[in-house]
XYZ file of C-alpha atoms in Angstrom:
581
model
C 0.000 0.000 0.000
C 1.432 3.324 -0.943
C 2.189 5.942 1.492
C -0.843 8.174 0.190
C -3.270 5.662 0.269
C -2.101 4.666 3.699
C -2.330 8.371 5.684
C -5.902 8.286 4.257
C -6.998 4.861 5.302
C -5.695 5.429 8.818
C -7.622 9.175 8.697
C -10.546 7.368 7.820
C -10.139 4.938 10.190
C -9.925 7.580 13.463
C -12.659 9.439 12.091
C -15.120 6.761 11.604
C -14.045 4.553 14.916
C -12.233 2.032 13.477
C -8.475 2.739 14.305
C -8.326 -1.047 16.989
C -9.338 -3.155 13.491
C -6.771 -5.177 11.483
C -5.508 -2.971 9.045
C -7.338 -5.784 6.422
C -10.957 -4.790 8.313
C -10.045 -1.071 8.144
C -9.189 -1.540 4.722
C -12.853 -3.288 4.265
C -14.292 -0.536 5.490
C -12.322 2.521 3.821
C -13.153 0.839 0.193
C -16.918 0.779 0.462
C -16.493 4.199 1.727
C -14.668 5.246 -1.364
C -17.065 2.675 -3.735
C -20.449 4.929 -2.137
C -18.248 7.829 -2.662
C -17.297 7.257 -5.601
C -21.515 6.741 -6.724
C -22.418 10.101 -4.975
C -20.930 13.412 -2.999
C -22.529 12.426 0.536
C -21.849 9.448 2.083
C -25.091 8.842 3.932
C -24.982 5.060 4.901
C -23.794 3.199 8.162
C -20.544 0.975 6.944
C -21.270 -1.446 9.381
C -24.387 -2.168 7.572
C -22.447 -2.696 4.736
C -20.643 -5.311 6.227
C -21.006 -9.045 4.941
C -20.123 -10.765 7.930
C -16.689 -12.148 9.105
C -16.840 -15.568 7.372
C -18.118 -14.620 4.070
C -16.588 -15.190 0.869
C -15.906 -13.121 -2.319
C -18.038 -10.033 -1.163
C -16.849 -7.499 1.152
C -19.924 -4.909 1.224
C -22.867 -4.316 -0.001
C -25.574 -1.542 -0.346
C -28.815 -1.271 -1.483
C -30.293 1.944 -3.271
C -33.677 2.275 -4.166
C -34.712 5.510 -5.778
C -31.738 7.527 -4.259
C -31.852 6.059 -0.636
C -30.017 3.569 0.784
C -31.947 0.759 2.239
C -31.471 -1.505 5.345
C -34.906 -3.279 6.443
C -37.980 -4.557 4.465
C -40.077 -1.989 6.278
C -37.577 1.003 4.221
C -38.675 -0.776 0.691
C -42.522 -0.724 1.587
C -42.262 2.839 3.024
C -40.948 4.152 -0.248
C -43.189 1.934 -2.857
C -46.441 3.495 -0.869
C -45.724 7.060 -1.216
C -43.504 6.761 -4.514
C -45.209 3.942 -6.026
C -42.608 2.898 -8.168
C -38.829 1.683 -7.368
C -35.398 2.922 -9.304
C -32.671 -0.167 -7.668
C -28.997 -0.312 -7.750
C -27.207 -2.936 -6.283
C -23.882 -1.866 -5.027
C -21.396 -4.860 -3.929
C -17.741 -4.363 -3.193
C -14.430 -6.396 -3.014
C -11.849 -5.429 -1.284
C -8.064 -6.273 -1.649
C -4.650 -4.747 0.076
C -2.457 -6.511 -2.748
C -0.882 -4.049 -5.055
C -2.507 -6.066 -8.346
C -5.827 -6.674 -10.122
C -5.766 -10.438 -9.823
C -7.508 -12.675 -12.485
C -8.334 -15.400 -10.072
C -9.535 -13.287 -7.327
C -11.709 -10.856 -9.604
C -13.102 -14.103 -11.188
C -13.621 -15.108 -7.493
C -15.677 -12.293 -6.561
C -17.707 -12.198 -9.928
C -18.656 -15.630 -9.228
C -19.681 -15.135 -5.525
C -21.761 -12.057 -7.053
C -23.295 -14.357 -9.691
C -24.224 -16.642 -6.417
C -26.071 -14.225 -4.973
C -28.185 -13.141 -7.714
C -29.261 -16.795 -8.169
C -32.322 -18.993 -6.878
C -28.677 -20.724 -4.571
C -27.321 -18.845 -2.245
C -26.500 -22.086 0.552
C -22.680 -20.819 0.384
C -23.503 -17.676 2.527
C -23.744 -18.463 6.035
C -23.729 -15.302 7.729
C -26.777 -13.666 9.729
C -25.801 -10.117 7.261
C -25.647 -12.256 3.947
C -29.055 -14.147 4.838
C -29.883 -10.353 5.569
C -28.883 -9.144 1.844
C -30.489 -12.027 0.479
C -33.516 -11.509 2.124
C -33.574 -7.492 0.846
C -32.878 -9.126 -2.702
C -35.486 -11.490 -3.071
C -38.288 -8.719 -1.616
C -37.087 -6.704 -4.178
C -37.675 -9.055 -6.583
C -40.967 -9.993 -5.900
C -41.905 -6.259 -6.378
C -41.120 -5.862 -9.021
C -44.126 -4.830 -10.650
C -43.127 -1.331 -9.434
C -40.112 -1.284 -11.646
C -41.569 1.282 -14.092
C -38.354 2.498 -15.927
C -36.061 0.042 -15.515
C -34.986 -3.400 -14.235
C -32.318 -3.347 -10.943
C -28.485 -1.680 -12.357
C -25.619 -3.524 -10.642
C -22.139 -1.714 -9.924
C -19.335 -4.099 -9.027
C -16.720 -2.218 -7.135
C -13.097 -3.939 -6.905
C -10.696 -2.243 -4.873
C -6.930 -2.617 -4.959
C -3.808 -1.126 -3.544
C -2.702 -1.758 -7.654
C -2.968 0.269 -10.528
C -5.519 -1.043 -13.303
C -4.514 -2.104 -16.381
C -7.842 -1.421 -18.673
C -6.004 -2.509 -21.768
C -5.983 -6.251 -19.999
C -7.225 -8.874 -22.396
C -7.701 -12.009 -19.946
C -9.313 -9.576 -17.024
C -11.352 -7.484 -19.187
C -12.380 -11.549 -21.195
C -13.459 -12.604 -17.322
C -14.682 -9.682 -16.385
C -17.180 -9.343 -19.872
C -18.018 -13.543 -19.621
C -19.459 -12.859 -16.083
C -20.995 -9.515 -17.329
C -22.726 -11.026 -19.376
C -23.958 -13.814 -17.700
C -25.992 -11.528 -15.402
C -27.141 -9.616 -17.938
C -28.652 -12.435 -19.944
C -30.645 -13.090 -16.502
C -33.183 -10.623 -18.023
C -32.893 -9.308 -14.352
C -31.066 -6.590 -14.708
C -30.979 -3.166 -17.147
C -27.475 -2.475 -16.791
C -24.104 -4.217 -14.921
C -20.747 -2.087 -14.599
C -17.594 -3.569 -13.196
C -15.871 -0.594 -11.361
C -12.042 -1.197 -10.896
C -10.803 1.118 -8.049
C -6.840 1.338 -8.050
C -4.580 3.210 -5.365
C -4.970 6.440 -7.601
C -9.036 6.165 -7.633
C -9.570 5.147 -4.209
C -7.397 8.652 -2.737
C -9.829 10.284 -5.812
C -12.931 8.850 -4.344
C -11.594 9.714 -0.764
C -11.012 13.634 -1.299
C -14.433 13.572 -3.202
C -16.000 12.738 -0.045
C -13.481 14.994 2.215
C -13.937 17.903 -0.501
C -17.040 20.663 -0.483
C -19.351 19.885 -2.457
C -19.298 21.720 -6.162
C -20.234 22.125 -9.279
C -19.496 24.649 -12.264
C -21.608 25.574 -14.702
C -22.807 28.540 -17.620
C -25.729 30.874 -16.415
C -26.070 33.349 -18.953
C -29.627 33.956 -18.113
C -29.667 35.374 -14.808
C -30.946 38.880 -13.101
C -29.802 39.466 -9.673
C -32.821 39.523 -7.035
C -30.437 40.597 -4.361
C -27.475 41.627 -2.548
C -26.843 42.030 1.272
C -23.638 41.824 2.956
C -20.224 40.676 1.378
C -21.733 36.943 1.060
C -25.828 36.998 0.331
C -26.842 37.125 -2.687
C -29.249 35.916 -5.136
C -30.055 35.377 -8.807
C -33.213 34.377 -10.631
C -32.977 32.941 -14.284
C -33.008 30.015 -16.832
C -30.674 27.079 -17.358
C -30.692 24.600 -20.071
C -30.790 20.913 -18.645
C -27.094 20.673 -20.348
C -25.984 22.514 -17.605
C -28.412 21.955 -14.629
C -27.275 18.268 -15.450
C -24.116 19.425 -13.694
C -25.665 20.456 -10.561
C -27.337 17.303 -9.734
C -25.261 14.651 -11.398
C -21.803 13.653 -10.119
C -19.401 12.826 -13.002
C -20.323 9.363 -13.196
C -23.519 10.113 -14.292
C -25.642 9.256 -10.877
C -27.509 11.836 -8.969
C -25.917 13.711 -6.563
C -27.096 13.765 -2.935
C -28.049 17.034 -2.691
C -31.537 16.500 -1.877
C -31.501 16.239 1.940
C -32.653 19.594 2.366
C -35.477 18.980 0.288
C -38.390 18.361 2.624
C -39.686 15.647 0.438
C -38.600 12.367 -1.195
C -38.975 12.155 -4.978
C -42.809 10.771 -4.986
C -41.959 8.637 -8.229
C -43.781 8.834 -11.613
C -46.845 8.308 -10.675
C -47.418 10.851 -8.534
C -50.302 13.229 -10.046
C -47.721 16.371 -10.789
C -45.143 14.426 -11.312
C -46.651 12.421 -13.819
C -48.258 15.790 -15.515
C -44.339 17.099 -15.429
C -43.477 13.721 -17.432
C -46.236 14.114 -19.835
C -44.830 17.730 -20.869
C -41.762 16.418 -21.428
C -42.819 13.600 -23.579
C -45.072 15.770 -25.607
C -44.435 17.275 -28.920
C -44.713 20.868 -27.028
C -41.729 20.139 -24.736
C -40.578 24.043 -24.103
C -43.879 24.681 -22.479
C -42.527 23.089 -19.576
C -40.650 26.377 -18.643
C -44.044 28.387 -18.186
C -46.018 25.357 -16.117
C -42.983 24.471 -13.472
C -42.568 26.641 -10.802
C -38.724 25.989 -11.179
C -35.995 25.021 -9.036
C -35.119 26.759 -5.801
C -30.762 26.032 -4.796
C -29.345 27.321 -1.760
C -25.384 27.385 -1.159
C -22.881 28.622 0.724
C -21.271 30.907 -2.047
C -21.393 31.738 -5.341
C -18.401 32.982 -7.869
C -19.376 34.151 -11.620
C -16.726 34.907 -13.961
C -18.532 36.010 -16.854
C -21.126 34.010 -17.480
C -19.609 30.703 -15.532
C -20.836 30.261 -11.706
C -19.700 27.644 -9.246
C -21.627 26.880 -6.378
C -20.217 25.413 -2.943
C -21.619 23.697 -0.384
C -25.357 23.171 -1.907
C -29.007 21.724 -1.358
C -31.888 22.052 -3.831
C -34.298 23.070 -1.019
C -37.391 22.828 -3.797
C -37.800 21.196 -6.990
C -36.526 17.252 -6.098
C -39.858 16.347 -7.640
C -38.652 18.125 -10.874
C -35.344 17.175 -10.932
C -35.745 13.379 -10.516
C -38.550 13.531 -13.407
C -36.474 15.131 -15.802
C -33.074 12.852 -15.192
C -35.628 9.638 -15.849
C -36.307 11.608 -19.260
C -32.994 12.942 -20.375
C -33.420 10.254 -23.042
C -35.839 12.768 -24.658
C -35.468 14.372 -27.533
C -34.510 18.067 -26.858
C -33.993 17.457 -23.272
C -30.732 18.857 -23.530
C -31.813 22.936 -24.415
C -35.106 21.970 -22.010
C -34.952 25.237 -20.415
C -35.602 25.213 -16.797
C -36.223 28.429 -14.283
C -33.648 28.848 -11.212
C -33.407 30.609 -7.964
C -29.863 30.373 -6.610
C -29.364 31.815 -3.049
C -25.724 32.591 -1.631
C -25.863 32.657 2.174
C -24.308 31.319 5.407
C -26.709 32.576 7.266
C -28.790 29.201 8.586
C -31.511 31.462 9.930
C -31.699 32.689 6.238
C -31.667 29.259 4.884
C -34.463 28.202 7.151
C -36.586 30.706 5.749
C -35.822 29.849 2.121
C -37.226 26.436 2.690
C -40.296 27.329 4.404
C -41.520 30.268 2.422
C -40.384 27.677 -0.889
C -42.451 24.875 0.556
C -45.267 26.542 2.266
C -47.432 26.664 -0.503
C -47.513 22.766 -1.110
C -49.384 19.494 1.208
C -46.362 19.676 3.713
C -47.012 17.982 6.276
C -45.847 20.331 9.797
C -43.370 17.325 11.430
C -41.486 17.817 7.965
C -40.280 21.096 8.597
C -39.149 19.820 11.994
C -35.611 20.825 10.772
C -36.195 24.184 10.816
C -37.843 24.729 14.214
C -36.759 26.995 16.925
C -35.862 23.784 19.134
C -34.160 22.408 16.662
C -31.248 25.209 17.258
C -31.997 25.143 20.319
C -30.632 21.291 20.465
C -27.632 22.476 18.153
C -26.153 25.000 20.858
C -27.064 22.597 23.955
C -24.784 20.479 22.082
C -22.084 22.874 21.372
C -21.768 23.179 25.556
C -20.275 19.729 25.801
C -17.521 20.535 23.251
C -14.708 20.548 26.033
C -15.477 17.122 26.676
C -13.223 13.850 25.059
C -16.481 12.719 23.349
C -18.122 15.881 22.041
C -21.270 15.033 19.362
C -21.913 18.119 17.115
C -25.571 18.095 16.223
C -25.966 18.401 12.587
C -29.818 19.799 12.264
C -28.665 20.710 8.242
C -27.243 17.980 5.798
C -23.492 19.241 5.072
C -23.198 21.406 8.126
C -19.830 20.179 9.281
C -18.765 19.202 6.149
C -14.865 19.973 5.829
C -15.100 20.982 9.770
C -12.365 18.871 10.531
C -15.346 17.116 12.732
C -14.970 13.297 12.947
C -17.433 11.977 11.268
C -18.878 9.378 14.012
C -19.505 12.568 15.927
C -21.723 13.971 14.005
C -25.221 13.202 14.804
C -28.344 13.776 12.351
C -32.053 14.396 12.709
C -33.189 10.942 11.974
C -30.050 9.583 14.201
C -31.420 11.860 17.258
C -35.360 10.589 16.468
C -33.994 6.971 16.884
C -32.208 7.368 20.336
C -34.589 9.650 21.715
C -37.506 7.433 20.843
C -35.877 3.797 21.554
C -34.420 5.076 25.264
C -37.443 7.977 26.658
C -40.186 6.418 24.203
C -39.580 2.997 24.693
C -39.591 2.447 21.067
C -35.901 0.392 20.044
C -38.395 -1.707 17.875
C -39.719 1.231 15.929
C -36.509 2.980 14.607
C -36.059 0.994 11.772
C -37.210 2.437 8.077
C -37.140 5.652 6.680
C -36.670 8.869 8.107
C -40.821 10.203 6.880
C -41.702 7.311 8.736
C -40.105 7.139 11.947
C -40.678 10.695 12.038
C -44.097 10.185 11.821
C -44.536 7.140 14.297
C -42.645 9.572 17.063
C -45.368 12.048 16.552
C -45.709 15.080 18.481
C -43.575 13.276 21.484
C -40.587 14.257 20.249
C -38.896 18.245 19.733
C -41.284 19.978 22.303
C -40.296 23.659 22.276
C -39.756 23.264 26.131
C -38.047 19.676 26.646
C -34.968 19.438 28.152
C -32.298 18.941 25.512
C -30.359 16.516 27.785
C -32.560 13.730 27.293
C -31.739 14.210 23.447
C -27.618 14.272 24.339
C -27.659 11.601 26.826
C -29.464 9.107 24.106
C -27.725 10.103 21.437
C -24.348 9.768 23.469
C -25.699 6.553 24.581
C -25.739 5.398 20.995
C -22.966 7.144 19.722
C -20.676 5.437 22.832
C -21.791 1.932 22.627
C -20.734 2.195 18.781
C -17.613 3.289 19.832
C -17.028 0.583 22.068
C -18.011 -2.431 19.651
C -16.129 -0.664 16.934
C -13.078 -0.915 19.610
C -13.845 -4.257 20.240
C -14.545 -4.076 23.902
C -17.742 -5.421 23.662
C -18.681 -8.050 21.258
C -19.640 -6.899 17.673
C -22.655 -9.494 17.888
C -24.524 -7.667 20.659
C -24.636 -4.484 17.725
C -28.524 -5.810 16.412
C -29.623 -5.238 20.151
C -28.172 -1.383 20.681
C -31.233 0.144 20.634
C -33.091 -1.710 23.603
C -29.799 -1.908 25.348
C -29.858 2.150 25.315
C -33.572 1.513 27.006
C -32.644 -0.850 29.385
C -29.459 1.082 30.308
C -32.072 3.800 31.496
C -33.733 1.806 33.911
C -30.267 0.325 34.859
C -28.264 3.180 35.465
C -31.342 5.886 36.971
C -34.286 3.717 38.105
C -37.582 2.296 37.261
C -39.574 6.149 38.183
C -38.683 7.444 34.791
C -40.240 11.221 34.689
C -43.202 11.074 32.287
C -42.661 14.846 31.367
C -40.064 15.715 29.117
C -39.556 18.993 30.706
C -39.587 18.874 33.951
C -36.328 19.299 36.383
C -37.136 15.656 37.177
C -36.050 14.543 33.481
C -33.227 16.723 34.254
C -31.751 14.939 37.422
C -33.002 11.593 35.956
C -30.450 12.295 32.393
C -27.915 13.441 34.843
C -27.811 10.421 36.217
C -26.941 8.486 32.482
C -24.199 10.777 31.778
C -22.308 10.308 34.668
C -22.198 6.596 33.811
C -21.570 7.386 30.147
C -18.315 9.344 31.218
C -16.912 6.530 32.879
C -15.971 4.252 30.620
C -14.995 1.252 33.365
C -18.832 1.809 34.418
C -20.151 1.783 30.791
C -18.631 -1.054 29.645
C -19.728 -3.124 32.508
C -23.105 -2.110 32.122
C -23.633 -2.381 28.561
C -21.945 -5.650 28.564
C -24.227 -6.978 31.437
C -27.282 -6.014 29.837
C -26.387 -7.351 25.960
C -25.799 -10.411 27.805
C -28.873 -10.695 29.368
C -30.260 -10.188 26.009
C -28.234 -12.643 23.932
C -29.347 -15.040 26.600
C -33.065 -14.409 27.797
C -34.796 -17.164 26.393
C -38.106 -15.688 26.048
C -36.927 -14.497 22.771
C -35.104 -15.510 20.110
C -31.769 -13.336 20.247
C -30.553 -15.655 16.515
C -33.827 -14.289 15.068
C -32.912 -11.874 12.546
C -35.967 -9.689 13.337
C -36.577 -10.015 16.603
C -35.430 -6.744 17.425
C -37.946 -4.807 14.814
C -40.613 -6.772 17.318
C -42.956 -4.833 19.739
C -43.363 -7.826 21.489
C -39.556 -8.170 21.998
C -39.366 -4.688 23.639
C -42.462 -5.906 25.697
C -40.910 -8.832 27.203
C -37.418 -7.034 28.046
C -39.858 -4.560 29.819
C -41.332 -7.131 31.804
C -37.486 -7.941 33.014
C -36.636 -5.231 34.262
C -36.247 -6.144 38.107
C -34.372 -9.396 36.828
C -32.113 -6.803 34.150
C -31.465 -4.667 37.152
C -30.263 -7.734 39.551
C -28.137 -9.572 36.811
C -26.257 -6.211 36.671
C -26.035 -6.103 39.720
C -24.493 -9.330 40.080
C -21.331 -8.579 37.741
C -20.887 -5.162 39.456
C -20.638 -7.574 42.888
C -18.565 -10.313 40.865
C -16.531 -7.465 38.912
């Protein structure tokens, strides 16, 4: 491995948690990193989740996308066919190798483990996160009736320490027999084998590290306004040639720079959606300009030299609908000069930002817990946060997509919305079983519980720290990387453990106050935490009431409900390693 690659796999591995693996582990990690990287600018997808599972063969990693989302659990794939009714899949599945070469045997190895999974065979994986994949797979398969563009795409990623040699005749004849063996499947619309050398995995690596960019020509532009030395804003046209650049990365895939959108793309079907496709697809194509309401893109800065601007630091705040519908139709004739209207704010200013996205969206069936972002507790949260940054495990609380981005922030520190709705709700809602799926949805099932303009923001730390450390340690190996399926009840139970059964029913009372004190203290003594955590995964992976082996048992109410009923017993078995420790 040369020097380059190596300063950047050992970065990576401090900032994501992973510095007490094998450097081979590490190394599994950092390329499907780099592979997600290299298919869009964010990477937005746990890598342990990735993971195939010590004792698997010929497949390092794999992810799941489904119409620019990764998925993780059955319940994410129904959640997005009922409001999108229709599903765009890519299968992303990664090798990873430290050797400095691009090995025939060992690319023909992992092509034929790939082939293995795609078939009706799959008895040579044994692992509980293969059977996992599989199952994902086959679900996906049997919808397929809401595959209304395009069968699944597969990218194979290979990653090497070498240098690729595209000019190859025996790889590129293995690589093309195996290619084509999928393909003639019928399952699939499209299958790319993605070599990833030393050169392209520190390419794919800055990518990620990098702000967010893109160049493009807007000669059509008046300025709306100008405040300040950084706010600013234009109003004007751009020809799909060059809004292409916005949201595509150079590969051709989307960019994910929708987060700030307040809704998912709602698929084809959708009743504007599907008008927006008809326009397109209609012999009067241009007239699309006066019926859209246009795009609304709000980024950090803006610098035009002439007529070229570049953009930093981005989100399309309104128009995902629009976008997604016309990159399904670029195939159209006269997509290309498809002129589409733009307003692109400059500002830093999050207060400003906020705004943007309210007064944009205000006007459309948003539903209130989707603008959750932008509420006054939400900041709140952010600077109750920023009071713990003195301490060795400071979170920063990211309540915008891309807010620390190029911070110099670890990345494990950083926690999200939907990461806060999970801990809150599994350890002061009782709810571990509930935080699977995607964000709309858990959002949703948490209600009006959750964000209260006068709840204590400790109860969101402490959870969220609570998560954040018991990561840590399994990523450090001091507890056992099989209790990881059970974090989220252990985080509940830990409650009960650590500050009693009398858990203050009102989230903002000085009760809940004293009651989260008591957590913390535990959580900043690592001796203590350990212990604990380890006591009550334990009791878990033992309690034979349920079946711990039993892939879903933790998406179960009634698996929640029995731990409940344990509590006294949880509390005593504790107990009894504290005595024994």
């Amino acid at each position: 491995m040369d020097r380059i690659t190596q300063s950047f796999l050992q970065e990576f591995s401090t900032n994501f948690g992973f510095e007490k693996l094998d450097t081979s582990d590490q190394f599994e990690y950092f390329a499907d990193y780099c592979a997600i990287a290299n298919e869009s600018n964010i990477v937005d997808i746990d890598l342990q989740d990735m993971n195939t599972g010590e004792a698997t063969q010929g497949i390092d990693g794999i992810a799941i996308e489904i119409n620019g989302r990764y998925i993780q659990h059955i319940s994410d794939i129904d959640d997005i066919i009922r409001y999108n009714k229709s599903i765009n899949v890519t299968f992303v599945l990664v090798q990873a190798k430290t050797s400095e070469e691009f090995d025939n045997t060992l690319i023909g190895n992992f092509l034929n483990f790939v082939k293995m999974f795609f078939s009706d065979d799959t008895t040579a994986f044994s692992t509980d996160e293969m059977k996992g994949f599989i199952e994902l797979k086959d679900y996906i398969f049997s919808k397929s009736s809401y595959m209304k563009l395009r069968n699944p795409n597969i990218k194979l990623y290979y990653v090497s320490c070498g240098t690729w040699n595209e000019n190859d005749v025996t790889l590129n004849a293995v690589i093309s027999q195996y290619k084509n063996e999928l393909l003639d499947t019928n399952l699939f619309a499209d299958v790319s084998f993605v070599p990833l050398g030393s050169k392209d995995i520190q390419t794919a690596y800055r990518k990620s590290t990098n702000d967010i960019e893109a160049s493009f020509m807007f000669e059509r532009r008046v300025t709306m306004f100008s405040s300040g030395e950084s706010d600013i804003a234009y109003c004007g046209v751009l020809p799909y040639k060059e809004f292409k650049k916005i949201i595509c990365s150079s590969n051709g895939n989307l960019n994910d720079v929708f987060e700030d959108n307040i809704r998912d793309f709602l698929g084809d079907t959708n009743d504007v959606n599907s008008s927006i496709q008809q326009t397109l697809q209609s012999d009067h194509i241009q007239i699309f300009s006066v019926l859209n309401n246009g795009i609304t893109i709000v980024a950090d800065s803006i610098k035009i030299t002439g007529d070229k601007a570049t953009i930093t630091n981005y989100q399309i705040v309104n128009g995902c609908q629009t976008s997604h519908v016309i990159f399904d139709n670029e195939d159209v004739e006269g997509i290309d000069d498809l002129m589409i209207p733009i307003r692109l704010i400059a500002t830093t200013n999050e207060d400003l930002k906020n705004d943007i996205t309210r007064a944009t969206n205000n006007q459309t069936s948003i539903k209130k817990e989707q603008l959750e972002a932008l509420s006054t507790f939400q900041r709140t949260l952010e600077e109750y946060y920023k009071t713990y940054y003195d301490s060795e495990t400071a979170l920063y609380y990211e309540r915008r997509t891309g807010q620390y981005r190029n911070k110099g922030i670890c990345p494990a520190q950083i926690i999200s919305i939907p990461m806060q709705i999970k801990a809150a709700s599994s350890m002061f809602l009782d709810n571990p079983h509930g935080v699977s799926g995607q964000y709309g949805t858990i959002a949703k099932n948490a209600g009006k519980k959750l964000f209260k303009e006068n709840d204590k923001p400790i109860l969101y730390y402490v959870s969220a720290l609570a998560v954040y450390h018991l990561e840590s340690l399994i990523k450090q190996k001091k507890i056992d990387k099989k209790y990881r399926k059970a974090r989220y009840h252990a985080i509940m139970l830990l409650k009960y453990v650590v500050a009693g059964k009398d858990v203050p029913k009102q989230f903002n009372s000085k009760k809940m106050e004293k009651y989260c004190e008591k957590i913390l203290e535990v959580l900043s003594d690592e001796k203590k935490s350990i212990l604990i955590f380890d006591s009550i995964l334990q009791f878990i992976a033992t309690y034979n009431a349920i079946e711990y082996n039993d892939r879903k048992v933790f998406e179960k109410k009634e698996t929640t409900d029995k731990l409940l009923g344990e509590i006294d017993n949880i509390i005593e078995f504790v107990n009894s390693h504290k005595t024994s420790e």
